[in-house]
PDB file of C-alpha atoms in Angstrom:
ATOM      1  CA  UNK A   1     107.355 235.443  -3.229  1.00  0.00           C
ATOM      2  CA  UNK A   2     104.988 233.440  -0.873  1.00  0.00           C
ATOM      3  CA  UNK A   3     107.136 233.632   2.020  1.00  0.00           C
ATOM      4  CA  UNK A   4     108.178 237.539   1.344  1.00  0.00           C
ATOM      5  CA  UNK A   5     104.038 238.002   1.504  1.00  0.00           C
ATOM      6  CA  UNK A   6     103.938 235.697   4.564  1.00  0.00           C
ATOM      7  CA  UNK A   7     106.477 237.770   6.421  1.00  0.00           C
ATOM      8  CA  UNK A   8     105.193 240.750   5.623  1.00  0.00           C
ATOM      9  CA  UNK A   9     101.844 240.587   6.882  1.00  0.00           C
ATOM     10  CA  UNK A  10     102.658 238.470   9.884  1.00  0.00           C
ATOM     11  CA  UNK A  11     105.189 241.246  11.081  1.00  0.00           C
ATOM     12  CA  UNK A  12     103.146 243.182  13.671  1.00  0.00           C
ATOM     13  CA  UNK A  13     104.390 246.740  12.666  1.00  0.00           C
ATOM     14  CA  UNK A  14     102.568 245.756   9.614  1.00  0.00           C
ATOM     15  CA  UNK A  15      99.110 245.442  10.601  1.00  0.00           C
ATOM     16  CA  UNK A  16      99.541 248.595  12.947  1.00  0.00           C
ATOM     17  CA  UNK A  17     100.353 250.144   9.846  1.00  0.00           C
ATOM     18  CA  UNK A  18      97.550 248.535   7.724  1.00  0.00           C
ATOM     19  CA  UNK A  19      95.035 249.335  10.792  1.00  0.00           C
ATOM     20  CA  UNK A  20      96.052 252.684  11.038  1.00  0.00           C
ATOM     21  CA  UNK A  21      96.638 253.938   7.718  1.00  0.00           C
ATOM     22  CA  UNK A  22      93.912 252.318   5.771  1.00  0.00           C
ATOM     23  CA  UNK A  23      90.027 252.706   5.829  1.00  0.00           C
ATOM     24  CA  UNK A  24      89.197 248.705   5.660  1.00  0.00           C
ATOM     25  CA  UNK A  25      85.999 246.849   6.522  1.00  0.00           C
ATOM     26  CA  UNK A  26      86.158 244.254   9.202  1.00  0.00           C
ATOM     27  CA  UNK A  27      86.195 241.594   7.028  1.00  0.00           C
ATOM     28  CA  UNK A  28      89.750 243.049   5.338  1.00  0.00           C
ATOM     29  CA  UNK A  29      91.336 242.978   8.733  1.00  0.00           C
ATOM     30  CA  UNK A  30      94.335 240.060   8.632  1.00  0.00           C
ATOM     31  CA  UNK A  31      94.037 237.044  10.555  1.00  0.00           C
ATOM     32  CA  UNK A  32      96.326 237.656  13.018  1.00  0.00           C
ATOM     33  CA  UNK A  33      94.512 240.693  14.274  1.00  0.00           C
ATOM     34  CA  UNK A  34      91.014 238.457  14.784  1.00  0.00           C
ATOM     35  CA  UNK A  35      93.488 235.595  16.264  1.00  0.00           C
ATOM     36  CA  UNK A  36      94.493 237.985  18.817  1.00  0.00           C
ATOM     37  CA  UNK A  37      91.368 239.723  19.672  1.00  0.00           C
ATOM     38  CA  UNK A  38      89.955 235.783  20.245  1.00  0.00           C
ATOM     39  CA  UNK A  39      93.088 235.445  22.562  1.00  0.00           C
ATOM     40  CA  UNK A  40      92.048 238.350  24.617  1.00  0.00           C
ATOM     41  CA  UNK A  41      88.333 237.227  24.956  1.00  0.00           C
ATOM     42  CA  UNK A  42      89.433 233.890  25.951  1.00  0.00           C
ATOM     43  CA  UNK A  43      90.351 235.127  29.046  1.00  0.00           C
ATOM     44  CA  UNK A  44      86.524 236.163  30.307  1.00  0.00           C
ATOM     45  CA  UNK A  45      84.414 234.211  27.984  1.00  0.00           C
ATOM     46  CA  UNK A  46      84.273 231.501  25.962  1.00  0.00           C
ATOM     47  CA  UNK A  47      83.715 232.181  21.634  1.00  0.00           C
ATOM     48  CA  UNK A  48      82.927 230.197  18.899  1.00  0.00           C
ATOM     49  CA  UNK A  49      84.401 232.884  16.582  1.00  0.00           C
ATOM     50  CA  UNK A  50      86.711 235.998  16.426  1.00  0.00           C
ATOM     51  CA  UNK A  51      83.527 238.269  16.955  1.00  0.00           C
ATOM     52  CA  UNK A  52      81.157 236.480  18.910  1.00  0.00           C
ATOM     53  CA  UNK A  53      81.700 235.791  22.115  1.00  0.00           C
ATOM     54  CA  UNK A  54      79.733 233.305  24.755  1.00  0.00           C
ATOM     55  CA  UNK A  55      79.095 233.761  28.623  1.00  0.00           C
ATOM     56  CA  UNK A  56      81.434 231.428  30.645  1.00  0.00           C
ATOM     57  CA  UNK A  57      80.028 228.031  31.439  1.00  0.00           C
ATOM     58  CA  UNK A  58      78.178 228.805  34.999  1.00  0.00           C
ATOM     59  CA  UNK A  59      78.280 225.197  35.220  1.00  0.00           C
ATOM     60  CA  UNK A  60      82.278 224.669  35.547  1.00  0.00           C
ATOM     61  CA  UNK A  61      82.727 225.374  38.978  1.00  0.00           C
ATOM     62  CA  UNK A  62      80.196 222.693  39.853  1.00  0.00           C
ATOM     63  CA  UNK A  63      81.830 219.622  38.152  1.00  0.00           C
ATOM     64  CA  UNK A  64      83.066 217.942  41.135  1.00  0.00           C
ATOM     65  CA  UNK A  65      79.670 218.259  42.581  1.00  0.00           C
ATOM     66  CA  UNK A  66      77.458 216.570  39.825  1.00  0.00           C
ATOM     67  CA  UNK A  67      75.110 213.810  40.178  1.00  0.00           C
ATOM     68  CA  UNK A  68      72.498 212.163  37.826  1.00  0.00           C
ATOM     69  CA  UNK A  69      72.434 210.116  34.428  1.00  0.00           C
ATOM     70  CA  UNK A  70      71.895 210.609  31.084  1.00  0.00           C
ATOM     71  CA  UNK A  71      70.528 214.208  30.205  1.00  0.00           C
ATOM     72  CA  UNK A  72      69.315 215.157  33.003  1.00  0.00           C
ATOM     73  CA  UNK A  73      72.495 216.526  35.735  1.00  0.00           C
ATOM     74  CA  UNK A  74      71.504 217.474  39.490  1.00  0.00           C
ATOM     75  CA  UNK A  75      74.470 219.862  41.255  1.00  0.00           C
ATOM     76  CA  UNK A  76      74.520 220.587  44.918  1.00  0.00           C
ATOM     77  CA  UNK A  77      75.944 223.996  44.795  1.00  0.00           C
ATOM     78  CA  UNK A  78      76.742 224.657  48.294  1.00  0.00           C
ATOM     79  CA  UNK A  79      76.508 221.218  49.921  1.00  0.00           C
ATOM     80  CA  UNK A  80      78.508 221.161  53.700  1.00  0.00           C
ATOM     81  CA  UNK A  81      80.091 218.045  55.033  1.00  0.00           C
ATOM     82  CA  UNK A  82      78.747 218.972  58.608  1.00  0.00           C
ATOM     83  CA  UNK A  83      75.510 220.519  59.660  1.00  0.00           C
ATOM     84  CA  UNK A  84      74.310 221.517  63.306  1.00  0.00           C
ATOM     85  CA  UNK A  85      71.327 221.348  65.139  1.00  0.00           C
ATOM     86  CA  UNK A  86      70.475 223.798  68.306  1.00  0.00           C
ATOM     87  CA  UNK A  87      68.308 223.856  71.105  1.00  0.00           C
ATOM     88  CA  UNK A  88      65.196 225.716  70.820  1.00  0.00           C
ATOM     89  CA  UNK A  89      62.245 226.775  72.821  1.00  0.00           C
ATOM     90  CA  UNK A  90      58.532 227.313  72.242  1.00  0.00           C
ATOM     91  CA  UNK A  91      54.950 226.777  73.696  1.00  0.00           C
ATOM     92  CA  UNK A  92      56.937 225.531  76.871  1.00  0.00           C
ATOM     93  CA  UNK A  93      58.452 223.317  74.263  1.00  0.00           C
ATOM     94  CA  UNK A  94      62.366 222.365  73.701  1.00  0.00           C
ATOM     95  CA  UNK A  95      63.368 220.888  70.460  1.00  0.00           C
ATOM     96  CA  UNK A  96      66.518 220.401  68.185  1.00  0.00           C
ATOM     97  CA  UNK A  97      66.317 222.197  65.328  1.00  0.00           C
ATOM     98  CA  UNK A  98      68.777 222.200  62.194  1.00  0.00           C
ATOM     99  CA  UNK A  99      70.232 225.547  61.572  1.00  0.00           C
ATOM    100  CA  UNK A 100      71.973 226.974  58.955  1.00  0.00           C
ATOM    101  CA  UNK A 101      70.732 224.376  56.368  1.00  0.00           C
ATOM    102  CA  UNK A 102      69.444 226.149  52.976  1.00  0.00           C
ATOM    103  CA  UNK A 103      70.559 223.865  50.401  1.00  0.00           C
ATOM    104  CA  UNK A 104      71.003 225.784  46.946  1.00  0.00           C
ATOM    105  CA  UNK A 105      70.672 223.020  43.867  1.00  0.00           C
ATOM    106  CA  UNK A 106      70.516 223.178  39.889  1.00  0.00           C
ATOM    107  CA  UNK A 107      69.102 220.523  37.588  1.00  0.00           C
ATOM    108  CA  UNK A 108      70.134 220.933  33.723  1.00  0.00           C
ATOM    109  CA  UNK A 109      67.283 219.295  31.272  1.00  0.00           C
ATOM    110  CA  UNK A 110      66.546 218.909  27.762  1.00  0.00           C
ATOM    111  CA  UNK A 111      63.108 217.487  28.102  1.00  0.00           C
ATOM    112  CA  UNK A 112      60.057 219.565  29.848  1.00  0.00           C
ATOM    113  CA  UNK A 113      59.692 218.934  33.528  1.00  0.00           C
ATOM    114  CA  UNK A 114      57.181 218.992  35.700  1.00  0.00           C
ATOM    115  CA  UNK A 115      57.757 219.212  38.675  1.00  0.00           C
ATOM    116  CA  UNK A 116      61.178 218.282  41.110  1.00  0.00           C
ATOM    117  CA  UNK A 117      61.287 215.761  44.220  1.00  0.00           C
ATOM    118  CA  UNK A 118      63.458 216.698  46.857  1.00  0.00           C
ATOM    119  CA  UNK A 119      63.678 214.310  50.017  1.00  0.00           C
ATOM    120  CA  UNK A 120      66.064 213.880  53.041  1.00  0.00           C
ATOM    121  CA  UNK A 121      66.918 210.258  54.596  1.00  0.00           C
ATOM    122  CA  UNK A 122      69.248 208.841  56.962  1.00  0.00           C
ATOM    123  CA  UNK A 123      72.425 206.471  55.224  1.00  0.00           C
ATOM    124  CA  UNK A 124      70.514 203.444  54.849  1.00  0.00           C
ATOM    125  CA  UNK A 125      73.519 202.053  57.068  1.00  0.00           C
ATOM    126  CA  UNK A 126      73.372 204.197  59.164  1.00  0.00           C
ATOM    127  CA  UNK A 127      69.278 203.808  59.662  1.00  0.00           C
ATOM    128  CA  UNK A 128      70.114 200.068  60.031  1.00  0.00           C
ATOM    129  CA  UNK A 129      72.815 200.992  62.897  1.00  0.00           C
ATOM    130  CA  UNK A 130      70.048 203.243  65.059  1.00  0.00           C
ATOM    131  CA  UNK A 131      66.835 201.735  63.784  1.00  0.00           C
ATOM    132  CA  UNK A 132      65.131 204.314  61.894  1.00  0.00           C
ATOM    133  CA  UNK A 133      62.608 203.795  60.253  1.00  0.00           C
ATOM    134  CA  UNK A 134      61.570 206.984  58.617  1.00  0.00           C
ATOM    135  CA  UNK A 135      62.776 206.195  55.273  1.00  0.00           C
ATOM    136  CA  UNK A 136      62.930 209.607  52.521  1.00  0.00           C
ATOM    137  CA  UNK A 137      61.203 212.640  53.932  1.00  0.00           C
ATOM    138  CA  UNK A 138      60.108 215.051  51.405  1.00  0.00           C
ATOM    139  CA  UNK A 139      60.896 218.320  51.599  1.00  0.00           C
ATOM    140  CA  UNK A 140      59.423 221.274  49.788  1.00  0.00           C
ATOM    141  CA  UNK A 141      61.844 222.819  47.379  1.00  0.00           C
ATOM    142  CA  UNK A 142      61.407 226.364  46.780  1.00  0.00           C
ATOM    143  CA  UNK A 143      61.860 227.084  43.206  1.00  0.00           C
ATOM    144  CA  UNK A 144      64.275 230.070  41.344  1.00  0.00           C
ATOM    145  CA  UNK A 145      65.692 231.224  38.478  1.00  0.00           C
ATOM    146  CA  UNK A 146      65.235 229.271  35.171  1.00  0.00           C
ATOM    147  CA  UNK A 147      67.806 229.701  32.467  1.00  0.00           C
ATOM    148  CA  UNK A 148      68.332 228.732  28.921  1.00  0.00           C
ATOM    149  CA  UNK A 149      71.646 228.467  27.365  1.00  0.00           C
ATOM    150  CA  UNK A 150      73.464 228.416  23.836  1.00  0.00           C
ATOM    151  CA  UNK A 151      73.203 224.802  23.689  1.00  0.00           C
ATOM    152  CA  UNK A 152      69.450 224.581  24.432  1.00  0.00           C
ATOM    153  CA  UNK A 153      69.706 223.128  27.582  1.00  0.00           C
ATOM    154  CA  UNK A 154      67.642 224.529  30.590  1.00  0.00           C
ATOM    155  CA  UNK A 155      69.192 225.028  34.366  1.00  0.00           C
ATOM    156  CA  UNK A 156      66.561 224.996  36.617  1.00  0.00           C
ATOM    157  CA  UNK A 157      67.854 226.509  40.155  1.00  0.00           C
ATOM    158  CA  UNK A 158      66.061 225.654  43.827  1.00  0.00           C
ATOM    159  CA  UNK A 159      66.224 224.650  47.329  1.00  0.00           C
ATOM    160  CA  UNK A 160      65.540 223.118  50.269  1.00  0.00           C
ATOM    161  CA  UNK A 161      65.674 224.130  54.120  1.00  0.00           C
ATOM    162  CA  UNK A 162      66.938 220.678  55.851  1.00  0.00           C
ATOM    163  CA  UNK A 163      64.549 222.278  59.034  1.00  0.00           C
ATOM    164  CA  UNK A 164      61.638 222.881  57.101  1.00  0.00           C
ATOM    165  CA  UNK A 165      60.631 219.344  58.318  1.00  0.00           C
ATOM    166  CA  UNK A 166      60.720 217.907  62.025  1.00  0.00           C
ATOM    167  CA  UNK A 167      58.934 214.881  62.068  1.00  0.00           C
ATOM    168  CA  UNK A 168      58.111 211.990  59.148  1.00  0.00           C
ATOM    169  CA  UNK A 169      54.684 212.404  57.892  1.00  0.00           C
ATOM    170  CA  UNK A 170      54.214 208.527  57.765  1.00  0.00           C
ATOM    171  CA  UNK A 171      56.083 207.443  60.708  1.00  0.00           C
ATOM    172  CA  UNK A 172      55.745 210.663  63.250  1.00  0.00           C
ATOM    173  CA  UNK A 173      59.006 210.555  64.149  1.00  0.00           C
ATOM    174  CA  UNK A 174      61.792 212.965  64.105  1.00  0.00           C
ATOM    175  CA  UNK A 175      63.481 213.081  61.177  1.00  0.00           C
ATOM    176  CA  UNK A 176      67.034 213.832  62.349  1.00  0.00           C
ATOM    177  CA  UNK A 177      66.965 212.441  65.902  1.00  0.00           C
ATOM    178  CA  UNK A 178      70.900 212.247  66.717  1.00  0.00           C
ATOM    179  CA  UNK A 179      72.098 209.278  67.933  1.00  0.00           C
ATOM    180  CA  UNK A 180      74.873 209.686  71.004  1.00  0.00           C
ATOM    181  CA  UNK A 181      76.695 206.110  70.617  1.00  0.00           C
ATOM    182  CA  UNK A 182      78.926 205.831  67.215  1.00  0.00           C
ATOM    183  CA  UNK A 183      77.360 209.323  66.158  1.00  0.00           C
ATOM    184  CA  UNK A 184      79.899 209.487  63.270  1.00  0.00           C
ATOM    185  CA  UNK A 185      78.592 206.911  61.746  1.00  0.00           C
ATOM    186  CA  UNK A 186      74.341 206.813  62.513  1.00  0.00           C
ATOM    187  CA  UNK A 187      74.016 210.925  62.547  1.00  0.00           C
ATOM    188  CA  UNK A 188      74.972 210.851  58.082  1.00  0.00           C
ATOM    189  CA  UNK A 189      72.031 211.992  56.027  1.00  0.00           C
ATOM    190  CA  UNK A 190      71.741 212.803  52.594  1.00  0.00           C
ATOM    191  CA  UNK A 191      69.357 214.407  49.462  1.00  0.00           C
ATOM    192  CA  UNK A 192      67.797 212.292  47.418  1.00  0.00           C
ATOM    193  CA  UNK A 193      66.247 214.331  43.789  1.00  0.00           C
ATOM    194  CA  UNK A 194      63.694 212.815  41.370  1.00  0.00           C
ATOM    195  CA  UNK A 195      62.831 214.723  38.215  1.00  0.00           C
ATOM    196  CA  UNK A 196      59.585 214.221  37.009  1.00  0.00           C
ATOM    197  CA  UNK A 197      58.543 215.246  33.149  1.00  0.00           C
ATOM    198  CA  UNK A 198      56.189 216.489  31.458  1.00  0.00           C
ATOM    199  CA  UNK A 199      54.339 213.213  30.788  1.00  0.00           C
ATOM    200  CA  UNK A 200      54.445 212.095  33.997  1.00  0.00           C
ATOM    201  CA  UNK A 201      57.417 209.526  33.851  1.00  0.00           C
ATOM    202  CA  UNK A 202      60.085 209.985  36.590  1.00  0.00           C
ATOM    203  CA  UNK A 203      63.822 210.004  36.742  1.00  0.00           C
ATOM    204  CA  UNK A 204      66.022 207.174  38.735  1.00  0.00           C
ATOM    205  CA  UNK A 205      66.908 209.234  42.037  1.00  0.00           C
ATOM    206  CA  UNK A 206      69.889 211.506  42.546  1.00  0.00           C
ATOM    207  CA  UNK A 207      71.997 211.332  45.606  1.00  0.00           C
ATOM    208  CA  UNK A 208      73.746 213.907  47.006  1.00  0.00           C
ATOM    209  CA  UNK A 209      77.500 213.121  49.125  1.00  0.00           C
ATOM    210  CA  UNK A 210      76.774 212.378  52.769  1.00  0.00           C
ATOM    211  CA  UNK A 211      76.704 214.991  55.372  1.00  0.00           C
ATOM    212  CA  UNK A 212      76.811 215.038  59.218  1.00  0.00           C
ATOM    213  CA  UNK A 213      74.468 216.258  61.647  1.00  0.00           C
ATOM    214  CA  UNK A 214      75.428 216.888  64.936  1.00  0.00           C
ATOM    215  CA  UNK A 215      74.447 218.874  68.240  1.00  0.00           C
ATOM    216  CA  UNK A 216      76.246 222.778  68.298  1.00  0.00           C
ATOM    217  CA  UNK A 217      78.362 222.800  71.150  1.00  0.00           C
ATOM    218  CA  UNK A 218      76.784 225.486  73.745  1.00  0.00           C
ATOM    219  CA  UNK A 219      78.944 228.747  74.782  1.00  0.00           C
ATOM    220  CA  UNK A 220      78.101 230.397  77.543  1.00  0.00           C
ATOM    221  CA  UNK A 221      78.450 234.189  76.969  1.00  0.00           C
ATOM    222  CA  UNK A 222      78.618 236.924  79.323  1.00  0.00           C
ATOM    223  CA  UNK A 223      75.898 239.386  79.851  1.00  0.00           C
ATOM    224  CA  UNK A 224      77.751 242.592  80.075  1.00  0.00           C
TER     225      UNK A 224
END
């Protein structure tokens, strides 16, 4: 009798029938027709149950480009292997400036923050290799969007303009002078992120992957 019941109300032309025939609640509704409505959700959004579904992860996109211990997760959403520097005039004055370099970041946090450190330095390698001296630069993030999710975890999102600093404060020296001789290897910088909380203590630094700065090749262009 078990199985007859089983068969019955797992046949599909049964719950159309049920569904369209009789006035039920949505608690009455048979399994299978919750299963499948889950299955269908599944495929934009994530659900804990039949009838309640979550926002996808924002964060699963990012996983390859995570850094940081513990609670506390730094991604670099938009990090490039190469950056370029061009020439620029003003004042009567050429320099090299870094162009195209807005670095978009996200820390994820359970404890209140403060405030985030966000500073630029040469490979310690390659500093050794060319002899600089500047050490971590700080740069001034600029601060977005703050989200809170299911799981009570807050994103944090900012970031940083690699040009919105030319020389070291300490050392007055440019911060991203290129070297000509082995430039693969002395021209690699990278981000380095502290987190500091609400009572003051500070997080072990994040690094970010290495990337390369290098001169833009000029074109000449017609005028016409």
């Amino acid at each position: 009798m078990e199985e007859l019941l089983r068969d019955f109300f797992n046949d599909p032309s049964t719950e159309r029938y049920i569904m369209s025939n009789c006035e039920c609640d949505e608690e009455l509704k048979p399994y299978q027709v919750a299963k499948r409505e889950q299955e269908i959700y599944s495929s934009c959004c994530y659900s804990n149950s039949p009838w309640q579904p979550v926002p996808r992860n924002p964060l699963a996109q990012y996983r390859d480009a995570t850094y940081g211990q513990g609670e506390e997760r730094v991604y670099f959403l938009n990090l490039r292997n190469v950056y370029e520097k061009v020439q620029c005039r003003k004042n009567k004055h050429s320099k090299q400036r870094v162009t195209g370099a807005v670095i978009d970041m996200m820390v994820t946090y359970c404890a209140q923050i403060q405030h985030i450190e966000v500073y630029a330095e040469r490979l310690p390698e390659a500093a050794k290799l060319c002899g600089d001296h500047n050490g971590q630069v700080p740069l001034k993030p600029r601060m977005d969007n703050l989200m809170l999710t299911d799981d009570y975890q807050s994103h944090q999102y900012f970031s940083v303009d690699l040009d919105s600093v030319y020389e070291s404060p300490d050392t007055g020296c440019p911060v991203y002078k290129l070297s000509t001789v082995d430039s693969e290897r002395r021209n690699r910088f990278r981000l380095v992120v502290y987190i500091v909380f609400l009572d003051g203590t500070r997080s072990r630094p994040t690094y970010s992957m290495s990337f390369l700065l290098r001169s833009k090749r000029s074109t000449r262009c017609s005028p016409y």
